[in-house]
mmCIF file with all atom_site columns, C-alpha atoms in Angstrom:
data_model
loop_
_atom_site.group_PDB
_atom_site.id
_atom_site.type_symbol
_atom_site.label_atom_id
_atom_site.label_alt_id
_atom_site.label_comp_id
_atom_site.label_asym_id
_atom_site.label_entity_id
_atom_site.label_seq_id
_atom_site.pdbx_PDB_ins_code
_atom_site.Cartn_x
_atom_site.Cartn_y
_atom_site.Cartn_z
_atom_site.occupancy
_atom_site.B_iso_or_equiv
_atom_site.pdbx_formal_charge
_atom_site.auth_seq_id
_atom_site.auth_comp_id
_atom_site.auth_asym_id
_atom_site.auth_atom_id
_atom_site.pdbx_PDB_model_num
ATOM 1  C CA . UNK M 1 1  ? 54.500 105.863 10.542 1.00 51.00 ? 1  UNK M CA 1
ATOM 2  C CA . UNK M 1 2  ? 55.086 109.471 11.330 1.00 55.00 ? 2  UNK M CA 1
ATOM 3  C CA . UNK M 1 3  ? 56.677 110.498 14.602 1.00 57.00 ? 3  UNK M CA 1
ATOM 4  C CA . UNK M 1 4  ? 53.639 112.703 15.246 1.00 52.00 ? 4  UNK M CA 1
ATOM 5  C CA . UNK M 1 5  ? 51.367 109.655 15.334 1.00 84.00 ? 5  UNK M CA 1
ATOM 6  C CA . UNK M 1 6  ? 53.726 107.868 17.740 1.00 85.00 ? 6  UNK M CA 1
ATOM 7  C CA . UNK M 1 7  ? 53.732 110.965 19.930 1.00 86.00 ? 7  UNK M CA 1
ATOM 8  C CA . UNK M 1 8  ? 49.925 111.065 19.919 1.00 87.00 ? 8  UNK M CA 1
ATOM 9  C CA . UNK M 1 9  ? 49.730 107.345 20.658 1.00 90.00 ? 9  UNK M CA 1
ATOM 10 C CA . UNK M 1 10 ? 52.182 107.673 23.509 1.00 92.00 ? 10 UNK M CA 1
ATOM 11 C CA . UNK M 1 11 ? 50.241 110.597 24.916 1.00 89.00 ? 11 UNK M CA 1
ATOM 12 C CA . UNK M 1 12 ? 47.022 108.601 24.842 1.00 89.00 ? 12 UNK M CA 1
ATOM 13 C CA . UNK M 1 13 ? 48.571 105.643 26.658 1.00 94.00 ? 13 UNK M CA 1
ATOM 14 C CA . UNK M 1 14 ? 51.218 106.932 29.074 1.00 96.00 ? 14 UNK M CA 1
ATOM 15 C CA . UNK M 1 15 ? 48.976 108.833 31.497 1.00 95.00 ? 15 UNK M CA 1
ATOM 16 C CA . UNK M 1 16 ? 46.570 105.890 31.775 1.00 95.00 ? 16 UNK M CA 1
ATOM 17 C CA . UNK M 1 17 ? 49.542 103.577 32.222 1.00 96.00 ? 17 UNK M CA 1
ATOM 18 C CA . UNK M 1 18 ? 51.004 105.780 34.966 1.00 97.00 ? 18 UNK M CA 1
ATOM 19 C CA . UNK M 1 19 ? 47.678 106.001 36.794 1.00 96.00 ? 19 UNK M CA 1
ATOM 20 C CA . UNK M 1 20 ? 47.221 102.221 36.674 1.00 96.00 ? 20 UNK M CA 1
ATOM 21 C CA . UNK M 1 21 ? 50.779 101.619 37.887 1.00 96.00 ? 21 UNK M CA 1
ATOM 22 C CA . UNK M 1 22 ? 50.528 104.183 40.684 1.00 96.00 ? 22 UNK M CA 1
ATOM 23 C CA . UNK M 1 23 ? 47.559 102.314 42.135 1.00 96.00 ? 23 UNK M CA 1
ATOM 24 C CA . UNK M 1 24 ? 49.699 99.182  42.440 1.00 95.00 ? 24 UNK M CA 1
ATOM 25 C CA . UNK M 1 25 ? 53.147 100.472 43.352 1.00 96.00 ? 25 UNK M CA 1
ATOM 26 C CA . UNK M 1 26 ? 54.531 103.627 44.975 1.00 97.00 ? 26 UNK M CA 1
ATOM 27 C CA . UNK M 1 27 ? 55.420 106.506 42.675 1.00 97.00 ? 27 UNK M CA 1
ATOM 28 C CA . UNK M 1 28 ? 58.997 106.291 43.965 1.00 97.00 ? 28 UNK M CA 1
ATOM 29 C CA . UNK M 1 29 ? 59.208 102.740 42.572 1.00 97.00 ? 29 UNK M CA 1
ATOM 30 C CA . UNK M 1 30 ? 57.815 103.902 39.228 1.00 98.00 ? 30 UNK M CA 1
ATOM 31 C CA . UNK M 1 31 ? 60.475 106.602 39.189 1.00 98.00 ? 31 UNK M CA 1
ATOM 32 C CA . UNK M 1 32 ? 63.222 104.050 39.873 1.00 98.00 ? 32 UNK M CA 1
ATOM 33 C CA . UNK M 1 33 ? 61.907 101.871 37.048 1.00 98.00 ? 33 UNK M CA 1
ATOM 34 C CA . UNK M 1 34 ? 61.805 104.916 34.781 1.00 98.00 ? 34 UNK M CA 1
ATOM 35 C CA . UNK M 1 35 ? 65.426 105.778 35.609 1.00 98.00 ? 35 UNK M CA 1
ATOM 36 C CA . UNK M 1 36 ? 66.591 102.241 34.828 1.00 98.00 ? 36 UNK M CA 1
ATOM 37 C CA . UNK M 1 37 ? 64.656 102.086 31.554 1.00 99.00 ? 37 UNK M CA 1
ATOM 38 C CA . UNK M 1 38 ? 65.812 105.556 30.520 1.00 98.00 ? 38 UNK M CA 1
ATOM 39 C CA . UNK M 1 39 ? 69.423 104.614 31.240 1.00 98.00 ? 39 UNK M CA 1
ATOM 40 C CA . UNK M 1 40 ? 69.154 101.399 29.248 1.00 98.00 ? 40 UNK M CA 1
ATOM 41 C CA . UNK M 1 41 ? 67.480 103.235 26.371 1.00 98.00 ? 41 UNK M CA 1
ATOM 42 C CA . UNK M 1 42 ? 70.281 105.806 26.274 1.00 98.00 ? 42 UNK M CA 1
ATOM 43 C CA . UNK M 1 43 ? 72.876 102.995 26.266 1.00 98.00 ? 43 UNK M CA 1
ATOM 44 C CA . UNK M 1 44 ? 71.285 101.534 23.152 1.00 97.00 ? 44 UNK M CA 1
ATOM 45 C CA . UNK M 1 45 ? 69.146 98.766  24.644 1.00 98.00 ? 45 UNK M CA 1
ATOM 46 C CA . UNK M 1 46 ? 66.106 100.192 22.876 1.00 96.00 ? 46 UNK M CA 1
ATOM 47 C CA . UNK M 1 47 ? 64.666 96.834  21.862 1.00 94.00 ? 47 UNK M CA 1
ATOM 48 C CA . UNK M 1 48 ? 64.874 95.498  25.411 1.00 97.00 ? 48 UNK M CA 1
ATOM 49 C CA . UNK M 1 49 ? 63.270 98.633  26.854 1.00 97.00 ? 49 UNK M CA 1
ATOM 50 C CA . UNK M 1 50 ? 60.520 98.424  24.251 1.00 94.00 ? 50 UNK M CA 1
ATOM 51 C CA . UNK M 1 51 ? 59.789 94.820  25.223 1.00 94.00 ? 51 UNK M CA 1
ATOM 52 C CA . UNK M 1 52 ? 59.580 95.676  28.929 1.00 97.00 ? 52 UNK M CA 1
ATOM 53 C CA . UNK M 1 53 ? 57.303 98.663  28.282 1.00 95.00 ? 53 UNK M CA 1
ATOM 54 C CA . UNK M 1 54 ? 55.049 96.619  25.992 1.00 92.00 ? 54 UNK M CA 1
ATOM 55 C CA . UNK M 1 55 ? 54.645 93.963  28.678 1.00 93.00 ? 55 UNK M CA 1
ATOM 56 C CA . UNK M 1 56 ? 53.990 96.512  31.424 1.00 95.00 ? 56 UNK M CA 1
ATOM 57 C CA . UNK M 1 57 ? 51.415 98.346  29.317 1.00 92.00 ? 57 UNK M CA 1
ATOM 58 C CA . UNK M 1 58 ? 49.627 95.096  28.497 1.00 90.00 ? 58 UNK M CA 1
ATOM 59 C CA . UNK M 1 59 ? 49.673 93.993  32.158 1.00 92.00 ? 59 UNK M CA 1
ATOM 60 C CA . UNK M 1 60 ? 48.300 97.330  33.321 1.00 92.00 ? 60 UNK M CA 1
ATOM 61 C CA . UNK M 1 61 ? 44.901 96.439  31.809 1.00 89.00 ? 61 UNK M CA 1
ATOM 62 C CA . UNK M 1 62 ? 44.402 99.899  30.336 1.00 91.00 ? 62 UNK M CA 1
ATOM 63 C CA . UNK M 1 63 ? 42.432 100.451 27.184 1.00 87.00 ? 63 UNK M CA 1
ATOM 64 C CA . UNK M 1 64 ? 44.707 101.333 24.330 1.00 81.00 ? 64 UNK M CA 1
ATOM 65 C CA . UNK M 1 65 ? 44.068 102.307 20.715 1.00 82.00 ? 65 UNK M CA 1
ATOM 66 C CA . UNK M 1 66 ? 44.251 99.665  18.006 1.00 83.00 ? 66 UNK M CA 1
ATOM 67 C CA . UNK M 1 67 ? 47.268 101.515 16.649 1.00 84.00 ? 67 UNK M CA 1
ATOM 68 C CA . UNK M 1 68 ? 49.234 100.228 19.671 1.00 85.00 ? 68 UNK M CA 1
ATOM 69 C CA . UNK M 1 69 ? 48.857 96.673  18.367 1.00 84.00 ? 69 UNK M CA 1
ATOM 70 C CA . UNK M 1 70 ? 50.269 97.743  14.991 1.00 85.00 ? 70 UNK M CA 1
ATOM 71 C CA . UNK M 1 71 ? 53.232 99.380  16.691 1.00 86.00 ? 71 UNK M CA 1
ATOM 72 C CA . UNK M 1 72 ? 53.898 96.200  18.685 1.00 84.00 ? 72 UNK M CA 1
ATOM 73 C CA . UNK M 1 73 ? 54.266 94.196  15.479 1.00 87.00 ? 73 UNK M CA 1
ATOM 74 C CA . UNK M 1 74 ? 56.915 96.488  13.982 1.00 87.00 ? 74 UNK M CA 1
ATOM 75 C CA . UNK M 1 75 ? 60.210 96.474  15.906 1.00 82.00 ? 75 UNK M CA 1
ATOM 76 C CA . UNK M 1 76 ? 61.465 99.772  14.495 1.00 83.00 ? 76 UNK M CA 1
ATOM 77 C CA . UNK M 1 77 ? 58.248 101.499 15.549 1.00 89.00 ? 77 UNK M CA 1
ATOM 78 C CA . UNK M 1 78 ? 58.327 99.826  18.946 1.00 91.00 ? 78 UNK M CA 1
ATOM 79 C CA . UNK M 1 79 ? 61.757 101.277 19.683 1.00 92.00 ? 79 UNK M CA 1
ATOM 80 C CA . UNK M 1 80 ? 60.670 104.796 18.712 1.00 93.00 ? 80 UNK M CA 1
ATOM 81 C CA . UNK M 1 81 ? 57.437 104.389 20.653 1.00 94.00 ? 81 UNK M CA 1
ATOM 82 C CA . UNK M 1 82 ? 59.394 103.338 23.751 1.00 95.00 ? 82 UNK M CA 1
ATOM 83 C CA . UNK M 1 83 ? 61.364 106.575 23.531 1.00 96.00 ? 83 UNK M CA 1
ATOM 84 C CA . UNK M 1 84 ? 58.135 108.578 23.319 1.00 95.00 ? 84 UNK M CA 1
ATOM 85 C CA . UNK M 1 85 ? 56.669 106.740 26.321 1.00 96.00 ? 85 UNK M CA 1
ATOM 86 C CA . UNK M 1 86 ? 59.813 107.376 28.362 1.00 98.00 ? 86 UNK M CA 1
ATOM 87 C CA . UNK M 1 87 ? 59.688 111.077 27.500 1.00 97.00 ? 87 UNK M CA 1
ATOM 88 C CA . UNK M 1 88 ? 56.022 111.318 28.490 1.00 97.00 ? 88 UNK M CA 1
ATOM 89 C CA . UNK M 1 89 ? 56.539 109.263 31.639 1.00 98.00 ? 89 UNK M CA 1
ATOM 90 C CA . UNK M 1 90 ? 59.433 111.504 32.674 1.00 98.00 ? 90 UNK M CA 1
ATOM 91 C CA . UNK M 1 91 ? 57.229 114.572 32.243 1.00 97.00 ? 91 UNK M CA 1
ATOM 92 C CA . UNK M 1 92 ? 54.439 113.008 34.299 1.00 97.00 ? 92 UNK M CA 1
ATOM 93 C CA . UNK M 1 93 ? 56.821 111.942 37.058 1.00 98.00 ? 93 UNK M CA 1
ATOM 94 C CA . UNK M 1 94 ? 58.340 115.433 37.238 1.00 97.00 ? 94 UNK M CA 1
ATOM 95 C CA . UNK M 1 95 ? 54.907 116.715 38.235 1.00 95.00 ? 95 UNK M CA 1
ATOM 96 C CA . UNK M 1 96 ? 54.687 114.234 41.125 1.00 90.00 ? 96 UNK M CA 1
ATOM 97 C CA . UNK M 1 97 ? 58.227 114.460 42.494 1.00 87.00 ? 97 UNK M CA 1
#
C-alpha cells in the first residue's frame, strides 16, 4: 500500500479520533499520551505503539473507512500507519496548545 493512501487514511481518522478523545479526557492528558507514544515510536517500539493506537481508535467509537480494517491485519502497514497518526495528532495538538 502506498504511503499516500496511509496518509489519507490517517487524515480521515485522526481528527475524528482526537475529537472523540477530547470529549472524554482533557487535551493535556491527550498530549501526555501523545508524547509517550511518540517517544516509544522513536525508540523502535513501533509495533507496541500501533497496537495501542488501534485499540484507542476502536474504543473511540468513530466511524472509520474499511481500509482501516485492512491496515489492522497487516503488521507492516500498521506500524507505518501509527507513524502517520502520530504525525497528524501532533499537528492537531499544536493547534490546541
